[in-house]
Coordinates of C-alpha atoms and ligand atoms in Angstrom, one line a residue:
M13 CA 35.6 1.5 16.4
N14 CA 37.9 1.4 13.5
K15 CA 41.6 0.9 14.0
A16 CA 42.3 4.7 14.0
E17 CA 39.6 5.3 16.6
L18 CA 40.9 2.4 18.7
T19 CA 44.4 3.7 18.6
T20 CA 43.3 7.2 19.6
A21 CA 41.2 5.8 22.5
V22 CA 44.1 3.7 23.8
D23 CA 46.5 6.6 23.5
E24 CA 44.3 8.6 25.9
R25 CA 44.3 6.0 28.6
R26 CA 46.4 6.3 31.7
T27 CA 45.9 3.5 34.2
F28 CA 47.7 3.7 37.5
A29 CA 47.7 2.9 41.2
I30 CA 48.7 5.1 44.1
I31 CA 50.8 3.3 46.6
S32 CA 51.7 4.6 50.0
H33 CA 52.1 3.7 53.6
P34 CA 48.9 4.3 55.5
D35 CA 48.4 7.9 56.4
A36 CA 50.9 9.3 53.9
G37 CA 48.1 11.0 52.1
K38 CA 46.9 8.7 49.3
T39 CA 43.2 9.4 49.9
T40 CA 43.8 13.1 50.1
I41 CA 45.7 13.2 46.8
T42 CA 43.2 10.9 45.1
E43 CA 40.5 13.3 46.1
Q44 CA 42.3 16.3 44.8
M45 CA 42.7 14.5 41.4
L46 CA 39.0 13.8 41.3
L47 CA 38.4 17.4 42.0
F48 CA 40.5 18.4 39.1
G49 CA 38.6 15.9 37.0
G50 CA 35.4 17.6 38.1
V51 CA 33.9 14.3 39.3
V52 CA 33.5 15.2 43.0
R53 CA 32.5 18.7 44.0
Q54 CA 33.4 18.5 47.6
A55 CA 36.6 17.6 49.3
G56 CA 35.9 14.9 51.9
T57 CA 33.9 12.7 49.5
V58 CA 36.5 10.0 49.2
K59 CA 37.6 10.3 52.8
A60 CA 34.1 9.5 54.0
R61 CA 34.4 6.0 52.7
K62 CA 37.6 5.4 54.5
S63 CA 36.5 6.3 58.0
G64 CA 34.8 3.0 58.3
N65 CA 31.8 4.3 60.2
F66 CA 29.5 2.4 58.0
A67 CA 28.3 -1.1 58.4
K68 CA 29.5 -3.2 55.5
S69 CA 26.0 -3.8 54.3
D70 CA 25.6 -0.1 53.9
W71 CA 28.2 0.0 51.2
M72 CA 25.8 0.1 48.2
E73 CA 23.9 2.8 50.0
I74 CA 27.0 4.9 50.5
E75 CA 27.9 4.5 46.9
K76 CA 24.6 6.1 45.9
K77 CA 24.8 8.8 48.5
R78 CA 28.4 9.8 48.0
G79 CA 28.3 9.3 44.3
I80 CA 31.5 7.3 44.4
S81 CA 32.1 3.6 44.1
V82 CA 33.0 2.2 47.4
T83 CA 33.1 -1.5 46.6
S84 CA 34.6 -1.1 43.2
S85 CA 38.0 0.3 44.0
V86 CA 38.3 1.8 40.5
M87 CA 37.9 5.4 39.7
Q88 CA 37.7 6.7 36.2
F89 CA 37.6 10.3 35.1
D90 CA 38.7 12.6 32.3
Y91 CA 41.4 15.2 32.7
D92 CA 43.6 17.2 30.3
G93 CA 42.5 15.1 27.3
K94 CA 43.3 11.8 29.1
R95 CA 41.0 9.2 30.4
I96 CA 42.3 8.2 33.8
N97 CA 41.8 5.0 35.6
I98 CA 42.9 5.0 39.2
L99 CA 43.0 1.6 40.9
D100 CA 42.8 1.7 44.6
T101 CA 45.4 -0.3 46.6
P102 CA 43.8 -0.4 50.0
G103 CA 46.1 0.3 52.9
H104 CA 45.5 0.0 56.6
E105 CA 43.8 -3.1 57.7
D106 CA 42.5 -3.6 54.2
F107 CA 45.9 -4.6 53.1
S108 CA 45.8 -8.0 51.3
E109 CA 46.9 -9.9 48.3
D110 CA 44.4 -7.9 46.4
T111 CA 46.6 -4.9 46.9
Y112 CA 49.5 -6.7 45.3
R113 CA 47.5 -8.1 42.4
T114 CA 46.1 -4.7 41.6
L115 CA 49.6 -3.7 40.7
M116 CA 49.5 -6.3 37.9
A117 CA 46.7 -4.4 36.2
V118 CA 48.3 -0.9 36.0
D119 CA 50.8 0.7 33.7
S120 CA 52.4 3.0 36.2
A121 CA 52.3 3.8 39.9
I122 CA 52.4 7.0 42.0
M123 CA 54.2 6.6 45.3
V124 CA 53.1 9.0 48.0
I125 CA 55.6 9.5 50.8
D126 CA 55.1 11.5 54.0
S127 CA 58.0 13.9 53.9
A128 CA 58.4 13.7 57.7
K129 CA 58.6 9.9 57.7
G130 CA 60.3 8.8 54.5
I131 CA 60.1 5.3 53.3
E132 CA 58.0 3.0 55.5
P133 CA 57.7 -0.8 55.4
Q134 CA 54.5 -1.0 53.4
T135 CA 55.7 1.3 50.7
K136 CA 58.8 -0.8 50.3
K137 CA 56.8 -3.9 49.7
L138 CA 54.5 -2.4 47.2
F139 CA 57.4 -0.7 45.5
Q140 CA 59.2 -4.1 45.1
I141 CA 56.3 -5.4 43.1
C142 CA 56.3 -2.4 40.8
K143 CA 60.0 -2.9 40.4
M144 CA 59.5 -6.5 39.5
R145 CA 57.0 -5.5 36.9
G146 CA 59.3 -2.8 35.6
I147 CA 56.6 -0.2 35.7
P148 CA 57.4 3.5 36.0
I149 CA 57.1 5.0 39.5
F150 CA 56.4 8.7 40.1
T151 CA 57.1 10.0 43.6
F152 CA 55.1 12.6 45.5
M153 CA 56.7 13.8 48.7
N154 CA 53.7 15.0 50.7
K155 CA 52.9 17.2 53.6
L156 CA 55.3 20.0 52.8
D157 CA 53.1 22.3 54.8
R158 CA 54.5 20.6 57.9
D159 CA 58.1 20.4 59.0
G160 CA 59.6 17.3 57.5
R161 CA 63.0 15.9 56.7
E162 CA 65.6 17.5 54.6
P163 CA 64.8 17.0 50.9
L164 CA 68.2 15.7 50.1
E165 CA 68.0 13.2 52.9
L166 CA 64.6 12.0 51.5
L167 CA 66.0 11.5 48.0
S168 CA 69.0 9.6 49.2
E169 CA 66.7 7.4 51.3
V170 CA 64.6 6.5 48.2
E171 CA 67.8 5.7 46.3
D172 CA 69.3 3.6 49.1
V173 CA 66.3 1.8 50.4
L174 CA 64.5 1.2 47.1
G175 CA 67.4 1.0 44.8
I176 CA 66.1 3.4 42.2
E177 CA 67.6 6.7 40.9
T178 CA 65.7 9.9 41.7
Y179 CA 65.3 13.1 39.7
P180 CA 63.7 16.0 41.6
M181 CA 61.3 17.8 39.3
N182 CA 60.9 20.5 41.8
W183 CA 62.4 21.6 45.1
P184 CA 60.8 22.9 48.3
M185 CA 61.4 26.5 49.2
G186 CA 61.1 26.1 52.9
M187 CA 58.7 23.8 54.7
G188 CA 56.1 23.9 57.5
K189 CA 55.3 27.4 58.6
G190 CA 58.2 28.7 56.5
L191 CA 57.0 27.2 53.2
K192 CA 57.3 29.8 50.5
G193 CA 56.8 27.8 47.4
L194 CA 58.3 25.3 45.0
Y195 CA 61.3 25.9 42.8
D196 CA 60.0 24.1 39.7
R197 CA 63.0 22.8 37.8
Y198 CA 61.0 21.1 35.2
N199 CA 58.6 23.9 34.3
H200 CA 61.2 26.5 34.9
R201 CA 59.2 28.6 37.3
V202 CA 58.5 29.2 41.0
E203 CA 55.1 28.1 42.3
L204 CA 54.2 30.3 45.2
Y205 CA 52.5 28.8 48.2
H206 CA 49.1 30.2 49.0
N207 CA 49.3 33.1 46.8
E208 CA 45.9 32.9 45.1
D209 CA 44.5 36.0 46.8
K210 CA 47.6 38.0 45.9
G211 CA 47.3 37.2 42.2
Q212 CA 50.2 35.5 40.5
T213 CA 51.0 31.9 41.5
F214 CA 53.7 31.2 39.0
L215 CA 56.9 33.3 38.7
P216 CA 59.0 32.6 35.6
L217 CA 62.7 31.8 36.0
D218 CA 65.3 33.3 33.6
E219 CA 67.8 31.2 31.6
D220 CA 70.1 30.9 34.6
G221 CA 67.2 29.6 36.7
K222 CA 66.9 32.8 38.6
L223 CA 63.9 35.0 39.6
D224 CA 63.6 38.6 38.5
P225 CA 66.0 40.4 41.0
S226 CA 63.2 42.9 41.8
N227 CA 61.2 40.1 43.3
E228 CA 61.0 40.2 47.1
L229 CA 61.6 36.5 47.4
T230 CA 65.2 36.9 46.0
K231 CA 66.1 38.7 49.3
D232 CA 64.9 35.7 51.3
S233 CA 67.7 33.4 52.5
I234 CA 65.5 30.4 51.6
Y235 CA 65.7 31.4 48.0
R236 CA 69.5 31.6 48.1
D237 CA 69.7 28.2 49.9
V238 CA 67.5 26.7 47.2
L239 CA 69.8 28.0 44.4
D240 CA 72.8 26.5 46.2
E241 CA 71.0 23.2 46.6
M242 CA 70.0 23.2 42.9
E243 CA 73.5 23.8 41.9
L244 CA 74.6 20.8 43.9
I245 CA 71.9 18.7 42.4
E246 CA 72.7 19.8 38.8
E247 CA 76.3 18.7 39.4
A248 CA 76.0 15.6 41.5
G249 CA 72.4 14.5 40.8
N250 CA 71.1 12.2 38.1
D251 CA 70.1 13.4 34.6
F252 CA 66.5 13.5 33.5
D253 CA 66.1 10.3 31.4
E254 CA 62.8 9.4 30.0
A255 CA 63.8 5.9 29.0
K256 CA 64.9 5.3 32.6
I257 CA 61.6 6.6 33.9
L258 CA 59.7 4.2 31.6
S259 CA 61.8 1.2 32.6
G260 CA 61.2 2.0 36.3
D261 CA 64.9 2.7 37.0
L262 CA 64.5 6.4 37.7
T263 CA 61.7 8.0 39.6
P264 CA 60.8 11.7 39.1
V265 CA 60.2 13.2 42.5
F266 CA 57.7 16.0 43.1
F267 CA 57.2 17.8 46.4
G268 CA 53.9 19.3 47.6
S269 CA 51.1 19.2 50.0
A270 CA 47.9 17.3 49.1
L271 CA 45.9 18.7 52.0
T272 CA 46.5 22.3 51.0
N273 CA 46.3 21.4 47.3
F274 CA 49.8 22.7 46.7
G275 CA 51.8 21.3 43.8
V276 CA 49.2 18.6 43.1
E277 CA 48.0 19.9 39.8
T278 CA 51.5 20.6 38.6
F279 CA 52.3 17.1 39.5
L280 CA 49.3 15.6 37.8
K281 CA 50.0 17.5 34.6
T282 CA 53.6 16.5 34.4
Y283 CA 52.8 13.0 35.5
L284 CA 50.4 12.6 32.6
K285 CA 53.0 13.7 30.2
Y286 CA 55.3 10.9 31.1
A287 CA 53.1 8.1 32.4
P288 CA 52.9 5.4 29.7
K289 CA 49.7 4.6 27.8
P290 CA 48.7 0.9 27.9
G291 CA 51.4 -1.3 26.6
A292 CA 51.7 -4.9 25.3
H293 CA 51.0 -7.9 27.5
K294 CA 52.9 -11.1 27.3
T295 CA 51.1 -14.4 26.9
Q296 CA 52.2 -17.8 28.3
A297 CA 53.3 -18.7 24.8
D298 CA 55.7 -15.8 25.0
Q299 CA 53.8 -13.7 22.5
K300 CA 52.9 -10.1 22.8
V301 CA 49.4 -8.8 22.6
E302 CA 49.3 -5.2 21.5
P303 CA 46.6 -2.9 22.9
T304 CA 45.5 -2.0 19.4
D305 CA 45.1 -5.5 18.2
D306 CA 41.6 -6.1 16.8
Q307 CA 40.9 -9.1 19.0
F308 CA 39.5 -8.4 22.4
S309 CA 41.5 -9.9 25.3
A310 CA 41.6 -9.2 29.0
F311 CA 42.5 -10.8 32.3
I312 CA 40.9 -11.0 35.7
F313 CA 43.0 -9.6 38.5
K314 CA 40.5 -9.4 41.3
I315 CA 37.2 -10.9 42.4
Q316 CA 35.2 -9.1 44.9
A317 CA 32.1 -10.5 46.5
N318 CA 29.5 -8.1 47.7
M319 CA 29.7 -7.9 51.4
N320 CA 26.0 -7.4 51.6
P321 CA 24.4 -10.7 52.3
N322 CA 21.3 -9.6 50.4
H323 CA 23.3 -9.3 47.2
R324 CA 25.1 -12.5 46.5
D325 CA 26.8 -11.3 43.3
R326 CA 30.4 -11.2 42.8
I327 CA 32.3 -8.8 40.6
A328 CA 35.3 -9.9 38.5
F329 CA 37.6 -7.0 37.8
V330 CA 38.9 -7.3 34.3
R331 CA 41.8 -5.4 32.8
I332 CA 41.4 -5.0 29.1
C333 CA 44.6 -5.7 27.2
S334 CA 43.5 -5.4 23.6
G335 CA 40.6 -4.7 21.2
E336 CA 37.3 -3.2 22.1
F337 CA 34.9 -4.4 24.8
D338 CA 31.3 -4.1 23.8
R339 CA 28.5 -5.0 26.2
G340 CA 26.8 -8.2 25.1
M341 CA 29.9 -9.5 23.2
D342 CA 30.8 -13.2 23.1
V343 CA 34.0 -14.3 24.7
T344 CA 35.8 -17.5 25.5
L345 CA 37.2 -18.2 29.0
Q346 CA 40.5 -19.7 28.2
R347 CA 40.9 -21.9 31.2
T348 CA 37.7 -23.9 30.6
G349 CA 37.1 -23.1 26.9
K350 CA 33.6 -22.0 28.0
K351 CA 31.9 -19.5 25.7
M352 CA 29.9 -16.7 27.4
R353 CA 28.1 -13.5 26.6
L354 CA 29.2 -10.4 28.6
N355 CA 25.8 -8.8 29.2
N356 CA 26.2 -7.8 32.7
S357 CA 29.1 -5.4 33.0
T358 CA 29.8 -2.3 35.0
Q359 CA 32.2 0.5 34.5
F360 CA 33.5 2.6 37.3
M361 CA 33.1 6.2 36.7
A362 CA 33.9 8.0 39.9
D363 CA 30.5 9.7 40.0
T364 CA 28.2 6.9 39.1
R365 CA 28.4 3.2 38.7
E366 CA 27.0 2.7 35.3
T367 CA 26.6 0.0 32.8
V368 CA 29.5 0.0 30.5
E369 CA 28.9 -0.1 26.8
T370 CA 32.4 0.1 25.3
A371 CA 35.9 0.1 26.8
V372 CA 39.4 -0.4 25.4
A373 CA 42.9 -1.4 26.6
G374 CA 43.8 0.1 29.9
D375 CA 40.2 0.3 31.1
I376 CA 38.9 -1.8 33.9
V377 CA 35.5 -3.4 33.6
G378 CA 33.5 -5.2 36.3
L379 CA 31.7 -8.3 35.2
Y380 CA 29.0 -9.8 37.4
D381 CA 30.1 -13.3 38.0
T382 CA 28.1 -16.3 39.1
G383 CA 31.2 -18.4 39.8
N384 CA 32.8 -18.8 36.4
F385 CA 35.9 -16.8 36.9
Q386 CA 39.1 -17.2 38.8
I387 CA 41.9 -14.7 39.5
G388 CA 44.4 -14.9 36.6
D389 CA 41.8 -16.0 34.0
T390 CA 42.0 -14.8 30.5
I391 CA 39.0 -14.0 28.3
Y392 CA 39.1 -13.3 24.6
S393 CA 36.9 -12.8 21.6
G394 CA 37.4 -14.5 18.2
K395 CA 39.2 -17.7 17.4
N396 CA 42.8 -17.2 18.5
A397 CA 43.2 -18.5 22.0
V398 CA 45.1 -16.2 24.4
Q399 CA 46.3 -17.0 27.9
F400 CA 48.2 -14.2 29.6
E401 CA 51.1 -14.9 31.9
K402 CA 50.2 -16.2 35.3
L403 CA 49.7 -13.7 38.1
P404 CA 52.4 -14.2 40.7
Q405 CA 51.8 -15.9 43.9
F406 CA 52.7 -14.0 47.0
T407 CA 54.3 -15.4 50.1
P408 CA 51.8 -15.1 53.0
E409 CA 53.0 -14.0 56.4
L410 CA 50.1 -14.6 58.6
F411 CA 48.6 -18.0 59.3
M412 CA 45.5 -19.5 60.9
R413 CA 44.5 -23.1 61.6
V414 CA 40.9 -23.5 60.5
T415 CA 38.2 -26.0 61.3
A416 CA 34.5 -26.3 60.9
K417 CA 32.6 -25.5 64.1
N418 CA 30.0 -28.0 63.4
V419 CA 31.6 -31.3 62.4
M420 CA 28.3 -32.4 60.7
K421 CA 28.7 -29.6 58.2
Q422 CA 31.9 -30.7 56.6
K423 CA 30.5 -30.5 53.1
S424 CA 29.7 -26.8 53.1
F425 CA 32.9 -26.2 54.9
H426 CA 35.0 -27.9 52.1
K427 CA 32.9 -26.3 49.4
G428 CA 33.4 -22.8 50.9
I429 CA 37.1 -23.2 51.4
E430 CA 37.6 -24.6 47.9
Q431 CA 35.8 -21.7 46.3
L432 CA 37.3 -18.9 48.3
V433 CA 40.7 -20.3 47.8
Q434 CA 40.1 -20.5 44.1
E435 CA 39.0 -16.9 44.1
G436 CA 42.3 -15.9 45.8
A437 CA 40.6 -14.7 48.9
V438 CA 43.2 -16.6 51.0
Q439 CA 45.8 -19.3 50.5
L440 CA 45.3 -22.8 51.7
Y441 CA 47.9 -25.2 53.1
T442 CA 47.6 -28.6 54.6
S443 CA 49.7 -30.0 57.3
Y444 CA 51.8 -33.0 56.1
T445 CA 51.3 -35.0 59.2
T446 CA 47.8 -34.2 60.5
G447 CA 46.1 -33.0 57.3
D448 CA 44.9 -29.9 59.2
Y449 CA 43.9 -26.9 57.1
I450 CA 46.0 -23.8 57.5
L451 CA 45.1 -20.5 55.9
G452 CA 47.8 -18.0 54.8
A453 CA 47.3 -14.4 54.1
V454 CA 49.4 -11.2 53.7
G455 CA 46.8 -9.1 55.7
Q456 CA 44.6 -9.7 58.6
L457 CA 41.5 -8.5 56.8
Q458 CA 41.7 -11.5 54.4
F459 CA 40.9 -13.8 57.4
E460 CA 38.0 -11.7 58.5
V461 CA 36.5 -11.6 55.0
F462 CA 37.0 -15.4 54.8
K463 CA 35.2 -16.0 58.1
F464 CA 32.4 -13.7 57.2
R465 CA 31.9 -15.2 53.8
M466 CA 32.1 -18.8 55.0
Q467 CA 29.2 -18.1 57.3
N468 CA 27.2 -15.9 55.0
E469 CA 27.7 -17.6 51.7
Y470 CA 28.3 -21.2 52.6
N471 CA 26.5 -21.4 55.9
S472 CA 29.6 -22.7 57.6
E473 CA 30.7 -21.4 60.9
V474 CA 34.5 -21.7 61.2
V475 CA 36.9 -21.8 64.1
M476 CA 40.1 -20.0 63.5
D477 CA 43.2 -20.5 65.6
P478 CA 45.9 -17.9 65.0
M479 CA 49.3 -19.2 64.4
G480 CA 50.9 -15.7 64.1
N481 CA 53.6 -14.6 61.7
K482 CA 55.5 -17.3 59.9
T483 CA 58.1 -17.3 57.2
A484 CA 57.0 -19.6 54.3
R485 CA 59.8 -21.2 52.4
W486 CA 59.4 -23.9 49.7
I487 CA 61.7 -26.9 49.5
D488 CA 62.5 -29.0 46.5
P489 CA 60.5 -32.3 47.0
E490 CA 63.7 -34.2 46.0
Q491 CA 65.5 -32.8 49.0
L492 CA 62.7 -33.3 51.4
D493 CA 62.8 -35.6 54.4
E494 CA 59.8 -35.5 56.6
K495 CA 62.0 -35.7 59.6
M496 CA 63.1 -32.2 58.9
S497 CA 59.8 -31.0 60.2
S498 CA 59.6 -29.7 63.8
S499 CA 57.4 -27.4 65.8
R500 CA 59.6 -24.5 64.8
N501 CA 59.4 -25.3 61.1
L502 CA 56.1 -26.9 60.3
L503 CA 56.0 -28.9 57.1
V504 CA 52.9 -28.2 55.0
K505 CA 51.7 -28.6 51.4
D506 CA 50.4 -25.8 49.2
R507 CA 47.4 -26.0 46.9
N508 CA 49.5 -27.6 44.2
G509 CA 50.8 -30.2 46.6
D510 CA 54.3 -28.6 46.7
P511 CA 56.0 -28.9 50.1
L512 CA 57.1 -25.9 52.2
F513 CA 58.1 -25.1 55.7
L514 CA 56.5 -22.5 57.9
F515 CA 59.3 -21.1 60.0
E516 CA 58.6 -19.6 63.4
N517 CA 61.0 -16.8 62.8
A518 CA 64.2 -15.8 61.0
F519 CA 66.2 -17.6 63.8
A520 CA 64.5 -20.9 63.1
E521 CA 65.2 -20.5 59.4
R522 CA 68.9 -19.9 60.0
W523 CA 69.1 -22.8 62.4
F524 CA 67.5 -25.0 59.7
Q525 CA 69.9 -23.8 57.1
D526 CA 72.9 -24.4 59.3
K527 CA 71.6 -27.9 59.9
Y528 CA 70.9 -28.7 56.3
P529 CA 73.3 -26.5 54.3
D530 CA 72.6 -28.3 51.0
V531 CA 68.9 -27.7 51.1
K532 CA 67.7 -24.9 48.9
L533 CA 64.8 -22.9 50.3
T534 CA 62.8 -20.5 48.1
S535 CA 60.1 -17.9 48.6
K536 CA 57.4 -16.6 46.3
L537 CA 57.2 -12.8 46.0
Ligands
LIG610 P1 46.1 7.6 53.4 O1 45.0 7.5 52.4 O2 47.4 7.5 52.7 O3 46.0 6.7 54.6 O4 46.1 9.1 54.0 P2 45.0 10.2 54.1 O5 44.9 10.9 52.7 O6 43.8 9.7 54.7 O7 45.8 11.2 55.0 C1 46.2 10.8 56.3 C2 46.2 12.1 57.2 O8 47.2 13.0 56.7 C3 44.9 12.8 57.2 O9 44.8 13.4 58.5 C4 45.1 13.9 56.2 O10 44.3 15.0 56.4 C5 46.6 14.2 56.4 N1 47.2 14.8 55.2 C6 47.2 14.3 54.0 N2 47.9 15.1 53.2 C7 48.4 16.1 54.0 C8 49.3 17.2 53.7 O11 49.7 17.5 52.6 N3 49.6 18.0 54.8 C9 49.1 17.7 56.1 N4 49.5 18.5 57.1 N5 48.4 16.6 56.3 C10 48.0 15.9 55.3 P3 43.9 12.8 59.7 O12 44.1 13.7 60.8 O13 44.2 11.4 59.8 O14 42.5 12.9 59.1 P4 41.6 14.2 59.1 O15 41.5 14.6 60.5 O16 42.2 15.2 58.2 O17 40.3 13.6 58.5

């Protein structure tokens, strides 16, 4: 590719994640988008993978059958002149640090909210990470075909709880059984609900934002109510501000119903108009790498081992930041200085999992890994060394004490732990006093994967003793006195040897702070 071709290719990329609380409709909306992209022909295809009725070893088989990558968590397709990469952020019991790290690799996020429920805890957490990265967030208020909460109430909740301005791009005309359509403020039209068989779906609005008076709908009280609400929003609401959208300070809000495919395509089209193309990435030397730079560079944000014990391979998920990726190219792994040839790569088209030949900034490539890579690693071509900023460490909330079941097998136990911790599968802490190993995670599944892999990949059976939820708080080593440790605030060391307390609960933390008012405690993200 020459520079002009590279620039065009980068301009077409849109890489995003869909975040939501479990059951808000993320899978359903993803599936609708894939339908628009023509990559799945049948609704239900993506859903099938979520139901969990398959043994984990069947994953590869499911991939083949369903024509969708199950293990990959990346879906790529073309729509409206754009090449779209959707990165999955697993919810449910799959929730883990991986979910957070995925947000490091996207350029924007779509937040799906159940309009009957509003903001739920998981959304809030994921949202905070988007906010920290300053990436744009687009909101889809889902399930309009059911009775939900008042739209104004939902908007003010988003503003209050998440601390972001909202701009409604459209407004529901009724909801549940009384749903008539969407008053589309942005496209200046009304989108009728379930009107396909009656012909016209879109009715134009005049300059004053009104429908043709001869239209039946103008006699409906819902229409008049919407006009009133619109007036209120025009006067008291926020202005549409593209710069604020791009800085993540204002979220455009769309209403709709993923299940009945209402408002989803309108949403996708408008979203693609404002969602940013791949931007520059900062290096540790505080330099910016532009996506159209000639030199190839990328970072690893996720490593996934195949859960199938017959396939021992791991896949490193790589977000390309600049230049062109060509299969077989030579790169340097910055952390070790090791040179390597990238022969074995895979790209994640939603319909097939195929060998990737070329890719550019914004794309995600899977590299088969034999143990070279760690999460956060940078790879680059050419002579100029690049190291992107560190990926943040997250504060785990769940803890387990872990020991080897068979004391004679300490070696494989230590090797397994060391490698899995390096990979970022779980976090490791050691007790100050006893030297016990304690694992920390943000989601229960991380422990299960750990246990499974210790046994299958390292032949080490482990015993895990749940310690429950704890609040992890780091302490400045200068201020530390080992006597501060108690059963309610256990003193441990993290991987870097930095001390922290695991507090039993918020009460224990407050008690500690009262006792040691000068001690400064900090958390990670
Ligand atoms: P998730 O990935 O965010 O967890 O949510 P998912 O799409 O799986 O949707 C969760 C449930 O909500 C599903 O129902 C789905 O059909 C339903 N749903 C999604 N969007 C809408 C919508 O716009 N309107 C309505 N009424 N329901 C919606 P389920 O009963 O859990 O599954 P299923 O019986 O449909 O398979």
